[in-house]
Amino acid sequence: MPIGTRMLHVTAQEMIDFTLRDEVIRSRYLYRGESEEGMYRRVAHHIARAEDASLRWERTFYALMSSGRFMPNSPTLMNAGCNTGQLSACFVLPIGGSTDSIFSALHATARIFEGGGGVGFNFSDIPPRGPDRCSCGVVPVMTLFDTMCDMMRSKTKRSGAMMGMLDREHDGIEAFIRAKANEGALENFNISVSVDDEFMQHVEDHPLWDTICTSAWQIGEPGLFFRDAVNASNKNAPIRCTNPCGEQPLAPYGSCNLGHVNLARFVNDGAFDEEGFADTVHAAVRFLDDVVDTNCYPLQEVARTTLRHRKIGLGVMGFAEMLIRMGVAYGSKASYEVAERTASLLKRHAHHASAVLAEEKGPYPAWRGGDPFRRNERVTTVAPTGTTSLIARTSPGIEPIFSFVYRRRIRDPSHRDTTALMVEPAMEWLIDAYGLDRIAVLDHYATRGTPHHSIPEDVRALMVTAHDLHWRDHVNMQAIWQRHIDSGISKTINMPEDATVDDVKGAFAHAWASDCKGITIYRNKSREREGVARCGRGGCEAP
């Protein structure tokens, strides 16, 4: 057991009394005297200002959010209709080796953090540290940004996050890979190595391959960014980086606002409501396109780039809960078929909605003849939806259920770490749908980590968690969705504690061969302090 953790016996009553969702909404999103309903009305009113028929669309946007069918990214919920007004979550900034470039990027990042956004950097233009002191090197610059991010926590409702990326050819790549080896180092960064097809085709010839995979096995980082796959359909300057969670590859000064359709809300009596889904997707695309026009941008360069390309990121959440409601086990052949069909529907309706908007309002300014005639250069993505799915009461993104009862590390309004016992919404649905004894079922899972004996066998077969799946199942699911997604996908490839470095190598190679745009793995217990922890025999382990 990792140092500093303990096994906790908890009761179902503790779960019943805890209302983390309401506390998160109150502390992060609501303004003085505002209710959750008032938040949705504030956001809908602000975004609908971009429409001529603003009252009609204000009603539609309000209904989307208040029903839980769609939710925009956190900065939109926090800032729409308020003084700050920054509505985008995802940014990428350029950075070079000069003092002016480094501190200009530092200042710009602080402004983005104030509005609740996250930033990605490719640090490859910074020379490696040398004996002549002409360059301080990449890792010290990252440390500077990490310290600034810590400082900004007291000024923001949402903790800042960054992606640090480095090209595999950079002379400082090994120091970069080792930069997070010590617990707590650069904790505000996710890090990834940018690799090309030539590298992946001959990995056994590159000593760096072992270094990357061993580090990922040890600490869950770095991930890989497959730059040739990302740029295969890109006709502009090469994209070299993503936002902090990896789902949104962007050019320098690029930004994107995200929104997520809750798939679980479209399952009725085991069947998927395709018509209702299509209507929601069309309205959600219009919502996100209107965000581009009602946004307050932190930098003029970001405004110019965003308005020229009008990228949006419509994705999904609740996929795992959707499967359970349909009677399909995650990782089964049937689940892959559902994923293929759902991702295809998302692409078809989202692209059609953007094309309709292009006819009504004109295409994005950077559009050139021969490109798809759309309002938005990129339309779809799949984000992790951590807090957003909590608000919508569903499972995150396209991830499998992590655990049906678990402990989650959270940061309270005073920015102190604490833990909360969580019940997965899909578990609540199972209890209601099958008339189970809630106290008995939850207490049994919290203390033993297994389904209660009263749960029928066919229902138990649906209770698949991330740790029940082989890494190949995780990668296959990501690859299916990626075939239909314009941008990238944020997904964690979970591995058991006894996974090997060869397993990591296999997952990385399989993701590249399957045309994924990036990959992140996490081996259980790689870190002493983990964001979430499962319940097992003896109780719930504290993260």
XYZ file of C-alpha atoms in Angstrom:
543
model
C 0.000 0.000 0.000
C 1.432 3.454 -0.862
C 2.791 5.485 2.033
C 0.246 7.860 3.520
C -2.877 5.970 2.462
C -5.248 4.052 4.661
C -8.223 1.759 4.260
C -11.472 3.387 5.280
C -14.687 1.636 6.267
C -17.592 3.761 5.068
C -21.327 3.389 5.237
C -23.966 4.006 2.623
C -25.402 6.738 4.850
C -22.168 8.707 4.391
C -22.707 8.542 0.627
C -26.343 9.580 0.909
C -25.480 12.644 2.965
C -22.661 13.856 0.732
C -23.589 16.311 -2.028
C -20.312 17.024 -3.803
C -22.066 17.996 -7.021
C -24.038 20.775 -5.350
C -20.964 22.016 -3.494
C -18.891 22.126 -6.692
C -21.592 24.097 -8.501
C -21.981 26.513 -5.587
C -18.277 27.152 -5.041
C -17.080 27.303 -8.659
C -19.949 28.417 -10.851
C -22.640 30.364 -9.031
C -22.558 34.072 -8.285
C -23.937 35.624 -5.117
C -27.634 34.868 -4.844
C -27.631 32.733 -8.005
C -29.237 29.280 -8.246
C -28.262 26.474 -10.611
C -31.283 27.349 -12.749
C -30.162 30.978 -12.691
C -26.721 29.935 -13.937
C -28.240 28.195 -16.953
C -30.418 31.239 -17.669
C -27.420 33.584 -17.394
C -25.370 31.467 -19.800
C -28.221 30.972 -22.282
C -29.009 34.691 -22.350
C -25.383 35.651 -22.972
C -24.709 33.100 -25.728
C -28.003 33.763 -27.550
C -27.011 37.412 -28.058
C -25.192 36.215 -31.191
C -28.531 35.268 -32.790
C -31.075 37.522 -34.503
C -33.852 35.420 -32.949
C -32.147 35.684 -29.573
C -35.196 34.958 -27.395
C -35.975 31.744 -29.265
C -32.422 30.459 -28.978
C -32.115 31.562 -25.367
C -35.019 29.240 -24.539
C -33.453 26.414 -26.558
C -30.017 26.813 -24.967
C -31.527 26.944 -21.477
C -33.461 23.733 -22.130
C -30.304 21.993 -23.384
C -28.411 22.678 -20.163
C -31.165 22.454 -17.563
C -32.268 19.061 -18.915
C -28.721 17.694 -18.647
C -28.665 16.779 -22.347
C -25.776 19.149 -23.077
C -23.224 21.032 -21.020
C -20.592 23.555 -22.165
C -17.066 23.657 -20.754
C -16.466 25.153 -17.320
C -15.275 28.649 -18.371
C -18.551 29.198 -20.233
C -20.582 28.229 -17.169
C -18.406 30.384 -14.913
C -17.918 33.489 -17.039
C -20.792 33.947 -19.508
C -22.554 37.219 -18.767
C -19.868 38.346 -16.319
C -17.035 40.855 -16.452
C -14.255 38.410 -17.337
C -16.196 36.791 -20.163
C -13.518 34.263 -21.232
C -15.559 31.293 -22.424
C -12.938 28.966 -23.934
C -11.177 26.180 -22.052
C -8.413 25.240 -24.503
C -5.434 27.305 -25.628
C -2.021 26.769 -27.200
C 0.660 29.459 -27.017
C 4.029 29.715 -28.792
C 7.222 29.963 -26.767
C 10.842 30.453 -27.803
C 14.191 30.632 -26.076
C 14.510 34.398 -25.653
C 13.753 36.147 -22.385
C 11.061 38.228 -24.089
C 9.366 35.150 -25.526
C 9.414 33.221 -22.244
C 8.022 36.019 -20.105
C 5.527 37.130 -22.728
C 4.148 33.577 -22.732
C 4.193 33.532 -18.918
C 2.102 36.708 -18.748
C -0.330 35.476 -21.396
C -0.749 32.190 -19.541
C -1.567 33.985 -16.290
C -4.310 35.928 -18.077
C -5.758 32.705 -19.488
C -5.684 31.092 -16.036
C -7.657 34.033 -14.629
C -10.484 33.100 -16.987
C -10.372 29.391 -16.149
C -8.543 28.181 -19.273
C -5.685 25.725 -19.716
C -2.649 26.132 -21.986
C -0.429 23.864 -24.047
C 3.181 24.553 -25.074
C 5.656 22.840 -27.338
C 8.987 23.788 -25.766
C 11.118 22.528 -28.665
C 12.207 26.030 -29.734
C 14.010 26.467 -26.409
C 17.643 25.291 -26.780
C 18.910 22.631 -24.365
C 20.850 23.762 -21.342
C 24.498 24.345 -22.278
C 27.800 25.059 -20.531
C 27.946 28.582 -21.972
C 24.712 29.522 -20.118
C 23.155 30.781 -23.357
C 20.060 28.778 -22.465
C 18.618 27.706 -19.135
C 17.030 24.662 -20.793
C 13.461 23.412 -21.054
C 12.835 22.028 -17.558
C 13.753 25.253 -15.672
C 11.354 27.178 -17.910
C 8.615 24.657 -17.153
C 9.376 25.031 -13.446
C 8.868 28.794 -13.764
C 5.443 28.250 -15.324
C 4.553 25.616 -12.735
C 5.361 28.039 -9.905
C 3.252 30.749 -11.515
C 0.356 28.301 -11.787
C 0.592 27.589 -8.047
C 0.553 31.315 -7.340
C -2.560 31.861 -9.478
C -4.669 29.352 -7.528
C -5.726 31.964 -5.004
C -6.978 34.221 -7.818
C -9.080 31.720 -9.765
C -12.068 29.437 -9.223
C -10.542 26.763 -11.448
C -6.990 25.501 -11.007
C -4.750 26.112 -14.000
C -3.413 23.228 -16.062
C -0.775 22.957 -18.764
C 0.471 20.573 -21.417
C 4.222 20.452 -21.846
C 5.339 18.877 -25.108
C 8.762 18.289 -26.638
C 9.768 16.897 -30.031
C 11.579 13.579 -29.729
C 14.534 15.027 -31.709
C 15.262 17.729 -29.096
C 18.646 17.381 -27.380
C 17.026 17.887 -23.985
C 14.437 15.145 -24.430
C 15.769 12.752 -21.781
C 15.820 15.422 -19.069
C 12.281 16.374 -20.119
C 11.069 12.775 -19.776
C 12.598 12.515 -16.286
C 11.302 15.923 -15.158
C 8.306 14.503 -13.262
C 10.049 11.462 -11.786
C 9.893 12.905 -8.266
C 6.442 13.060 -6.694
C 5.080 16.622 -6.821
C 7.433 17.907 -9.522
C 5.712 19.954 -12.238
C 2.351 18.803 -10.903
C 0.469 21.427 -12.939
C 1.783 19.918 -16.183
C 0.854 16.901 -18.227
C 3.790 16.011 -20.454
C 3.948 14.287 -23.837
C 6.642 13.490 -26.370
C 5.884 14.464 -29.968
C 6.841 11.561 -32.239
C 6.632 11.028 -35.990
C 5.855 7.965 -38.095
C 9.541 7.333 -38.807
C 10.198 6.954 -35.096
C 7.214 4.651 -34.544
C 8.124 2.485 -37.540
C 11.584 1.808 -36.099
C 11.077 2.072 -32.338
C 13.411 -0.810 -31.558
C 16.246 1.161 -33.181
C 15.726 4.154 -30.879
C 17.127 3.976 -27.310
C 14.627 6.722 -26.463
C 11.785 4.197 -26.819
C 12.835 2.349 -23.673
C 13.242 5.638 -21.803
C 9.748 6.821 -22.751
C 8.006 3.538 -21.986
C 9.839 2.922 -18.711
C 8.924 6.396 -17.458
C 5.285 5.934 -18.496
C 5.258 2.612 -16.633
C 6.798 4.211 -13.534
C 4.762 7.428 -13.248
C 2.128 7.448 -16.016
C 4.007 10.043 -18.088
C 4.948 11.016 -20.716
C 2.140 10.360 -23.121
C 2.709 10.286 -26.871
C 1.556 12.833 -29.460
C 1.425 11.314 -32.956
C 2.136 14.447 -34.940
C 1.865 12.922 -38.429
C -1.623 11.588 -37.671
C -2.649 14.976 -36.274
C -1.418 16.841 -39.344
C -2.597 14.353 -41.984
C -5.714 16.415 -42.759
C -4.293 19.785 -41.720
C -3.723 22.215 -44.609
C -2.386 25.032 -42.437
C 0.926 25.423 -40.597
C 1.902 22.218 -38.751
C 0.174 21.680 -35.422
C 2.755 20.961 -32.730
C 0.797 20.852 -29.490
C -2.538 20.287 -27.767
C -4.472 21.652 -24.827
C -3.635 20.200 -21.358
C -5.725 17.033 -21.702
C -4.700 16.290 -25.268
C -8.047 16.275 -27.072
C -7.620 19.572 -28.906
C -4.596 19.955 -31.226
C -4.222 23.671 -31.925
C -1.957 26.059 -33.803
C -0.069 28.762 -31.855
C -2.561 31.272 -30.408
C -5.360 28.829 -31.155
C -8.285 28.360 -28.792
C -11.377 26.199 -28.714
C -14.555 26.051 -26.676
C -15.948 22.648 -25.814
C -19.371 21.176 -25.151
C -20.600 17.687 -24.382
C -23.779 15.781 -25.223
C -24.931 13.426 -22.463
C -25.499 10.112 -24.253
C -27.172 8.464 -21.266
C -30.109 10.887 -21.527
C -31.078 9.455 -24.926
C -31.633 5.846 -23.819
C -35.276 4.974 -23.258
C -36.264 1.395 -22.400
C -32.918 0.162 -23.709
C -33.197 1.934 -27.089
C -31.238 4.967 -28.271
C -33.301 7.998 -29.327
C -31.505 8.979 -32.547
C -33.958 11.742 -33.421
C -33.610 13.428 -30.045
C -29.836 13.047 -30.247
C -29.750 14.677 -33.703
C -31.833 17.638 -32.515
C -29.549 18.153 -29.525
C -26.391 17.960 -31.647
C -27.726 20.587 -34.065
C -28.602 22.975 -31.237
C -25.293 22.312 -29.466
C -23.248 23.126 -32.586
C -25.076 26.443 -32.882
C -24.448 27.122 -29.179
C -20.704 26.507 -29.519
C -20.485 28.565 -32.705
C -22.219 31.435 -30.901
C -19.638 31.155 -28.120
C -16.974 32.098 -30.677
C -18.778 35.424 -31.231
C -19.749 36.192 -27.621
C -16.338 35.283 -26.195
C -13.893 37.708 -24.581
C -10.409 36.684 -25.688
C -7.373 37.149 -23.424
C -5.084 38.204 -26.309
C -5.645 39.876 -29.675
C -3.619 37.139 -31.385
C -5.922 34.499 -29.889
C -8.994 36.419 -31.056
C -7.662 36.692 -34.620
C -6.741 33.009 -34.866
C -9.969 31.765 -33.295
C -12.271 33.962 -35.367
C -10.433 33.003 -38.549
C -10.876 29.248 -38.033
C -13.900 29.108 -35.680
C -12.914 25.721 -34.253
C -15.376 24.180 -31.836
C -15.215 20.909 -29.930
C -18.518 19.086 -29.568
C -18.087 15.765 -27.823
C -19.910 13.321 -25.604
C -20.119 12.133 -22.031
C -22.060 9.322 -20.414
C -20.989 6.650 -22.907
C -20.374 4.008 -20.219
C -23.708 4.748 -18.543
C -25.396 4.638 -21.954
C -24.047 1.115 -22.506
C -25.308 -0.051 -19.112
C -28.775 1.358 -19.791
C -28.762 -0.472 -23.140
C -27.717 -3.748 -21.506
C -24.282 -3.803 -23.180
C -20.997 -4.567 -21.405
C -18.137 -2.137 -22.038
C -15.379 -3.879 -24.016
C -17.704 -6.425 -25.626
C -18.157 -6.741 -29.384
C -21.586 -5.159 -28.985
C -20.050 -2.140 -27.215
C -17.716 -1.557 -30.162
C -20.699 -1.677 -32.505
C -22.569 0.861 -30.366
C -19.473 3.092 -30.319
C -19.102 2.925 -34.100
C -22.746 3.793 -34.673
C -22.860 6.578 -32.074
C -19.605 8.213 -33.185
C -20.782 8.075 -36.794
C -24.075 9.741 -35.842
C -22.225 12.463 -33.949
C -20.012 13.189 -36.953
C -22.874 13.188 -39.448
C -25.185 15.468 -37.480
C -22.467 17.798 -36.182
C -20.982 18.324 -39.648
C -24.446 18.844 -41.124
C -25.279 21.386 -38.423
C -22.076 23.306 -39.177
C -22.857 23.215 -42.914
C -26.351 24.601 -42.247
C -24.796 27.433 -40.242
C -22.372 28.134 -43.096
C -25.320 28.569 -45.452
C -26.987 30.887 -42.948
C -24.005 32.902 -41.685
C -21.114 32.099 -44.010
C -18.166 29.685 -43.669
C -15.197 30.280 -41.390
C -12.984 33.041 -42.879
C -10.029 30.708 -43.536
C -12.239 28.432 -45.671
C -10.909 27.677 -49.139
C -12.677 26.112 -52.100
C -12.361 22.354 -51.978
C -12.579 22.231 -48.175
C -15.868 21.040 -46.626
C -18.256 23.991 -46.655
C -18.799 24.506 -42.945
C -19.074 27.262 -40.399
C -16.287 25.668 -38.329
C -12.937 24.279 -39.442
C -13.110 21.554 -36.775
C -16.361 20.483 -35.140
C -15.948 17.391 -32.936
C -13.667 16.209 -30.153
C -13.878 13.995 -27.047
C -12.820 15.642 -23.787
C -12.433 14.066 -20.311
C -15.458 16.008 -18.896
C -14.465 15.480 -15.254
C -16.415 18.272 -13.548
C -18.883 18.682 -16.409
C -20.037 15.070 -16.169
C -20.344 15.494 -12.397
C -22.778 18.369 -12.995
C -24.660 16.339 -15.614
C -24.763 13.303 -13.287
C -23.181 10.835 -15.685
C -19.931 9.034 -16.499
C -17.026 11.030 -17.999
C -16.341 11.168 -21.738
C -16.041 7.759 -23.389
C -14.273 6.275 -20.363
C -15.485 3.051 -18.763
C -16.738 3.298 -15.192
C -13.685 3.733 -12.962
C -15.405 2.186 -9.946
C -19.061 2.082 -8.957
C -18.121 3.462 -5.537
C -14.840 5.307 -5.034
C -13.026 8.076 -3.235
C -12.141 11.202 -5.177
C -9.559 13.820 -4.285
C -10.988 17.313 -4.659
C -9.858 20.839 -3.908
C -12.190 22.792 -1.640
C -12.956 26.537 -2.065
C -9.888 27.340 0.063
C -7.750 25.313 -2.398
C -7.067 22.619 0.185
C -7.047 18.977 -0.857
C -9.751 16.787 0.636
C -11.463 13.540 -0.347
C -15.075 12.661 -1.009
C -16.855 9.339 -1.277
C -18.608 9.053 -4.634
C -21.344 6.833 -6.045
C -21.302 6.427 -9.815
C -24.604 7.644 -11.366
C -24.846 4.357 -13.274
C -24.948 2.553 -9.921
C -27.826 4.767 -8.821
C -29.632 3.923 -12.062
C -29.103 0.180 -11.553
C -30.462 0.390 -8.006
C -33.593 2.204 -9.180
C -34.105 0.164 -12.356
C -33.902 -3.196 -10.587
C -35.482 -2.204 -7.269
C -32.370 -3.042 -5.235
C -31.810 -2.290 -1.556
C -29.750 0.889 -1.816
C -28.184 0.775 1.633
C -27.189 -2.893 1.349
C -25.823 -2.589 -2.198
C -23.754 0.533 -1.559
C -22.437 -0.590 1.808
C -21.375 -3.942 0.323
C -19.559 -2.303 -2.587
C -17.924 0.292 -0.327
C -16.550 -2.353 2.034
C -15.772 -5.184 -0.399
C -15.534 -3.640 -3.848
C -17.824 -6.262 -5.389
C -21.516 -6.345 -6.399
C -24.039 -7.354 -3.724
C -25.483 -10.896 -3.990
C -28.953 -9.449 -4.665
C -27.808 -8.078 -8.037
C -28.800 -10.522 -10.820
C -25.984 -12.217 -12.748
C -26.927 -10.591 -16.051
C -26.734 -7.177 -14.376
C -23.386 -8.000 -12.775
C -22.063 -8.694 -16.264
C -22.725 -5.034 -17.109
C -20.738 -3.745 -14.122
C -17.436 -3.583 -15.984
C -14.839 -1.144 -14.660
C -11.724 0.375 -16.212
C -9.583 -2.128 -14.314
C -11.476 -5.140 -15.672
C -10.424 -4.292 -19.223
C -7.205 -5.219 -21.010
C -5.218 -2.291 -22.348
C -6.073 -3.445 -25.869
C -9.794 -3.009 -25.106
C -9.142 0.590 -24.040
C -7.103 1.406 -27.151
C -9.601 -0.270 -29.478
C -12.420 1.862 -28.090
C -10.383 5.047 -28.486
C -9.501 4.088 -32.068
C -13.148 3.483 -33.009
C -14.169 6.928 -31.808
C -11.112 8.573 -33.382
C -12.176 7.417 -36.852
C -15.153 9.785 -36.623
C -13.699 12.682 -34.601
C -12.185 15.789 -36.231
C -9.774 16.693 -33.450
C -8.387 14.382 -30.772
C -9.613 12.253 -27.891
C -8.745 12.451 -24.225
C -8.810 8.952 -22.762
C -6.744 7.127 -20.164
C -5.509 3.614 -20.924
C -5.732 2.071 -17.452
C -3.360 -0.759 -16.542
C -3.161 -2.940 -13.428
C -0.361 -2.531 -10.917
C 1.380 -5.677 -12.196
C 1.473 -4.489 -15.832
C 4.928 -4.531 -17.414
C 6.970 -2.109 -19.496
C 6.247 -4.394 -22.447
C 2.529 -3.794 -21.868
C 3.166 -0.055 -22.128
C 5.139 -0.575 -25.333
C 2.317 -2.684 -26.728
C -0.326 -0.076 -25.921
C 1.700 2.774 -27.425
C 2.453 0.822 -30.601
C -1.148 -0.361 -30.969
C -2.489 3.187 -30.563
C -0.173 4.461 -33.306
C -1.026 1.556 -35.630
C -4.740 2.210 -34.997
C -4.440 5.856 -36.142
C -5.029 7.416 -32.750
C -3.679 10.963 -32.453
C -2.219 10.507 -29.006
C -2.209 8.202 -26.013
C -1.897 8.365 -22.228
C -1.517 5.309 -20.014
C -1.754 4.995 -16.253
C -0.634 1.952 -14.283
C -2.481 1.614 -10.991
C -0.452 2.808 -7.974
C 2.139 4.536 -10.173
C 1.836 7.532 -7.870
C 1.563 7.742 -4.098
C -1.149 10.408 -4.395
C -3.841 9.504 -6.894
C -6.870 11.562 -7.856
C -9.321 8.714 -7.340
C -9.170 5.391 -5.510
C -11.359 2.304 -5.760
C -13.149 0.552 -2.961
C -12.045 -3.006 -2.269
C -11.966 -5.689 0.367
C -11.694 -3.901 3.708
C -13.066 -0.557 2.556
C -12.305 2.420 0.350
C -8.661 3.322 0.033
C -8.023 7.038 0.463
C -6.439 8.614 -2.624
